[in-house]
Amino acid sequence: MGNAAFCDQCRCSCCHKQAESEIPDPYSAYASIYDYSPRTPMDLTVKRGDILEIINETEHWVYVRKLTVKSGRYSQVTDEKGYVPKQLIRPIHSLEAAPWYFENITKCMEAKRCLLREENGEGAFLVWRNTRKQHYFLTVRNGNFARHYRILESDGDCYLVKGMKFKNLSELVAAYSENANGLCTKLQKPCVMLDTPSIPTLSYASEWEVERSSLKKVKLLGKGEFGEVWEGLWNNTIPVAIKELMVVKSDILNEVMIMKNLNHERLLKLCAVCTKDEPFCIVTELMRNGSLSKYLQCHREQRDIEYSLMIDFAVQITEGMAYLQSQKIIHRDLRADNILLSEMKSCKIADFGLAQFTFAEEKRKEMDLKIPVKWMAPEIFLEREYTFKSDVWSFGILLTEIVTYGEEPYPGMDNKSCIRFILQGNLMPIPEGCHQALYEIMRLCWRTDSPERPGFLELQAKLTSLIESQIEETFPAVE
């Protein structure tokens, strides 16, 4: 399972000199890199750092036995066995098992967003790999800044300065934890890792369809034209979001079919459905920080979200939308209300209720109720084909939500006035405080001729370029 970063075949010159494992055959030792609480009686409680032996595995789950350390060796001392998600464990001596290595981070902004959370103090740090530049980086918190240091490699060693070379990343981290040696500050605790990977299924034996009795509603999160969304529990153990829909069964099955086949870190994960009787339910992972819209509005008075972090929200959304585009899925309801935030402020695109919605005449009568008019492209009002370039128009409107801290687009206009304004070829003026370069990207999204609008990969590159120069300046030299 997985790739041990320190295996003999590994070509990474930073890591291949790791000491040999002392685990005797037939043990295959793995480390838990997250806490896990049982969801069923067959599951095993594990804490981050627990040592496990794999007994059996399925596509998404592993059946493991817990091991303990005695005299520097791993051995079985109890018969604690059970299932845990495969995503939560890594080979014991792999780089991915190190508490300071964040394998899912590949960009400076992601490292910065994690480190600047209030849970992290001075000297908090993490190591990550930039997949585009093929370099490892050490990122350290220094006051309210995240300092990025490129880790260099030469002749099998890794280092920040040529005078201090190390056999592997673990030795480098240990050295700078003892003495700053030119860093902005001495390394302290590894960055707090709050986000747990989305687990593909509710349990090792779960099916998509679950019994209504297994779902418990705890707190109403919101309600709208289609139904209600609740914070709840599955099996009295797992926090989930329960979306109760007052729609015909064919409509909910459309949304379910779309979500079942999607798998991307920027998309909300479907966990289960309940469609045997009404009200029909969609069960998803719970995002406790709510929507991007509400988050922005909470900061409106202080206006204290750093510009680069605002643009990072937009970049994350383009990542998810580019994936949807590659899967030939049109969202049709892209706005800040439908972007949810994880504990680490990572964005996830949600609400696929309008995806592949057909605008037949009988449906158009309900448009004022069902369709977010102020986010719609002009071709929709002219009854032309809805394409992913229509989603691009909506993304341009979403950008205005971000820079205005969640203000409604086209302020002062009702839906009819907004439609008339758009069909006359008018564009929303530059929002107050918006950088001109960002407004130019909005204008690209709002080109009247939809084929002339950029795709989401192009938008991702343009948005990244707005903050990349600022980020590169934060790589200080180590004296």
Short mmCIF file of N, CA and C in Angstrom, two decimals, residues 18 45 62 77 94 98 180 239 241 244 265 300-301 307 320 370 406 451 465:
data_model
loop_
_atom_site.label_atom_id
_atom_site.label_comp_id
_atom_site.label_asym_id
_atom_site.label_seq_id
_atom_site.Cartn_x
_atom_site.Cartn_y
_atom_site.Cartn_z
N GLN A 18 17.61 6.66 4.61
CA GLN A 18 16.96 6.35 5.88
C GLN A 18 17.45 4.99 6.42
N THR A 45 -9.90 2.20 17.24
CA THR A 45 -9.51 3.55 17.65
C THR A 45 -8.01 3.71 17.46
N VAL A 62 -8.48 -0.67 5.55
CA VAL A 62 -7.52 -1.70 5.93
C VAL A 62 -7.92 -2.28 7.28
N VAL A 77 1.44 -6.53 21.51
CA VAL A 77 1.28 -6.79 22.94
C VAL A 77 -0.20 -6.95 23.31
N SER A 94 8.28 6.20 6.09
CA SER A 94 8.13 7.05 4.91
C SER A 94 8.15 8.51 5.30
N ALA A 98 6.03 11.48 8.67
CA ALA A 98 6.61 12.47 9.57
C ALA A 98 5.55 13.51 9.95
N ALA A 180 18.54 27.95 15.41
CA ALA A 180 18.01 28.62 14.22
C ALA A 180 19.03 28.64 13.09
N PRO A 239 -20.11 12.89 12.54
CA PRO A 239 -20.74 14.15 12.14
C PRO A 239 -20.87 14.21 10.61
N ALA A 241 -23.39 16.21 7.22
CA ALA A 241 -24.40 17.18 6.83
C ALA A 241 -25.53 16.40 6.16
N GLU A 244 -32.03 17.56 3.38
CA GLU A 244 -33.37 17.05 3.12
C GLU A 244 -33.98 17.84 1.97
N GLU A 265 -10.32 17.01 -4.23
CA GLU A 265 -10.22 17.64 -2.91
C GLU A 265 -10.97 18.96 -2.83
N ARG A 300 -16.49 41.50 7.11
CA ARG A 300 -16.78 42.72 6.33
C ARG A 300 -16.47 43.98 7.12
N GLU A 301 -16.83 44.00 8.39
CA GLU A 301 -16.62 45.22 9.18
C GLU A 301 -15.15 45.52 9.36
N TYR A 307 -5.08 40.21 1.07
CA TYR A 307 -5.38 40.13 -0.36
C TYR A 307 -4.95 38.79 -0.96
N GLY A 320 -11.16 23.24 -8.50
CA GLY A 320 -12.33 22.36 -8.52
C GLY A 320 -13.13 22.48 -9.80
N LYS A 370 -35.74 29.35 -8.73
CA LYS A 370 -34.70 28.33 -8.70
C LYS A 370 -33.34 28.80 -9.20
N GLY A 406 -18.49 39.58 0.48
CA GLY A 406 -19.78 38.92 0.45
C GLY A 406 -20.97 39.79 0.12
N PRO A 451 -17.55 31.77 -26.19
CA PRO A 451 -16.30 31.08 -26.53
C PRO A 451 -15.05 31.92 -26.27
N SER A 465 -0.73 34.19 -10.82
CA SER A 465 0.29 35.18 -11.16
C SER A 465 0.11 36.48 -10.39
#
